[in-house]
Short mmCIF file of C-alpha atoms in Angstrom, two decimals:
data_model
loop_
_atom_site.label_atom_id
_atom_site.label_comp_id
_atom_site.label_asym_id
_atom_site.label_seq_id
_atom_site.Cartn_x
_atom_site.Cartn_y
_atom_site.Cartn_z
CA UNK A 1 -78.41 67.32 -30.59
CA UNK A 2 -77.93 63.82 -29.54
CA UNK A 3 -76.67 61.33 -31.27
CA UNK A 4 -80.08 58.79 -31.54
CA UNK A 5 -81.85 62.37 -31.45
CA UNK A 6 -80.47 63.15 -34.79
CA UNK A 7 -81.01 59.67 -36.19
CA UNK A 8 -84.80 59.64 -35.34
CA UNK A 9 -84.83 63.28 -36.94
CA UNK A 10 -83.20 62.31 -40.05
CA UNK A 11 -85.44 59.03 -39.78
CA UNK A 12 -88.33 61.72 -39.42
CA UNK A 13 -86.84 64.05 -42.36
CA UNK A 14 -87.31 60.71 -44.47
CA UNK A 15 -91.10 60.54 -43.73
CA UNK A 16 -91.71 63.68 -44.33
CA UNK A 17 -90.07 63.88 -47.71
CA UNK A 18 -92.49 60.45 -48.56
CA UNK A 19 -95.27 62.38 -48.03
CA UNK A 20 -96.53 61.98 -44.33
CA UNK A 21 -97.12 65.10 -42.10
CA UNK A 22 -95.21 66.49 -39.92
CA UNK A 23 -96.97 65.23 -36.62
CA UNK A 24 -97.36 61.49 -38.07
CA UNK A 25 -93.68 61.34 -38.28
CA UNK A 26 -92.73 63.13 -35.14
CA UNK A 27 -94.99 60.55 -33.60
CA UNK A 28 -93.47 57.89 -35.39
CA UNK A 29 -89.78 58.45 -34.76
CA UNK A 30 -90.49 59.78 -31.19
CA UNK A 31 -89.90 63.35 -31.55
CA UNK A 32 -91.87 66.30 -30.65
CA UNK A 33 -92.84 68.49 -33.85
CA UNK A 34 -91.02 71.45 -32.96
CA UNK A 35 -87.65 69.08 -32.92
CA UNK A 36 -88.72 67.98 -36.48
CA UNK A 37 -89.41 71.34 -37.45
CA UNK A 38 -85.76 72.54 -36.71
CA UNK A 39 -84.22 69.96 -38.48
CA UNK A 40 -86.52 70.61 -41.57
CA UNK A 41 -85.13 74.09 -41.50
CA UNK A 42 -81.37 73.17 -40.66
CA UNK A 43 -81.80 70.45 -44.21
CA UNK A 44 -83.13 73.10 -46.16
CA UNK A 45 -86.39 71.44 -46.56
CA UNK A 46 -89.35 74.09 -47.40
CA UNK A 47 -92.08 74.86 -44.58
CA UNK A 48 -95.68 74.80 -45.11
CA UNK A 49 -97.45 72.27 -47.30
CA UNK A 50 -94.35 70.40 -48.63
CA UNK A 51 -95.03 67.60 -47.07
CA UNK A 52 -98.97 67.19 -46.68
CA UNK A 53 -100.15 64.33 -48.36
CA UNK A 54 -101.78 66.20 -51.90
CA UNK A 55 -105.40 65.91 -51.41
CA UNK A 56 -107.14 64.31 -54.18
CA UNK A 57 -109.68 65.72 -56.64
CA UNK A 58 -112.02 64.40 -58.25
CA UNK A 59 -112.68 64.59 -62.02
CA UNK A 60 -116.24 66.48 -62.75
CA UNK A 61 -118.32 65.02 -65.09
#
């Protein structure tokens, strides 16, 4: 990869792990999700919902 391509993945690895989705950050940093996706998996970070924003509940009453 690239030298500013693996910057704005790690950038995008950093987004991620602060919550945002995958496609907001690929936008963000300029990457297409599939790139972002890779690099999740080459840093060991876990697929699916790890880094969804946790929808909030609401207490019943």
């Amino acid at each position: 990869m690239p030298r500013k391509q693996t910057e704005a993945a790690a950038r995008g690895l950093e987004f991620i792990a602060a919550g945002m989705t995958l496609r907001e950050a690929a936008a963000r940093v300029g990457l297409a999700p599939s790139t972002l996706t890779r690099a999740k998996k080459r840093a060991g970070m876990k697929h699916g919902n790890a880094g969804r924003r946790a929808k909030q509940q609401e207490p019943e009453s």
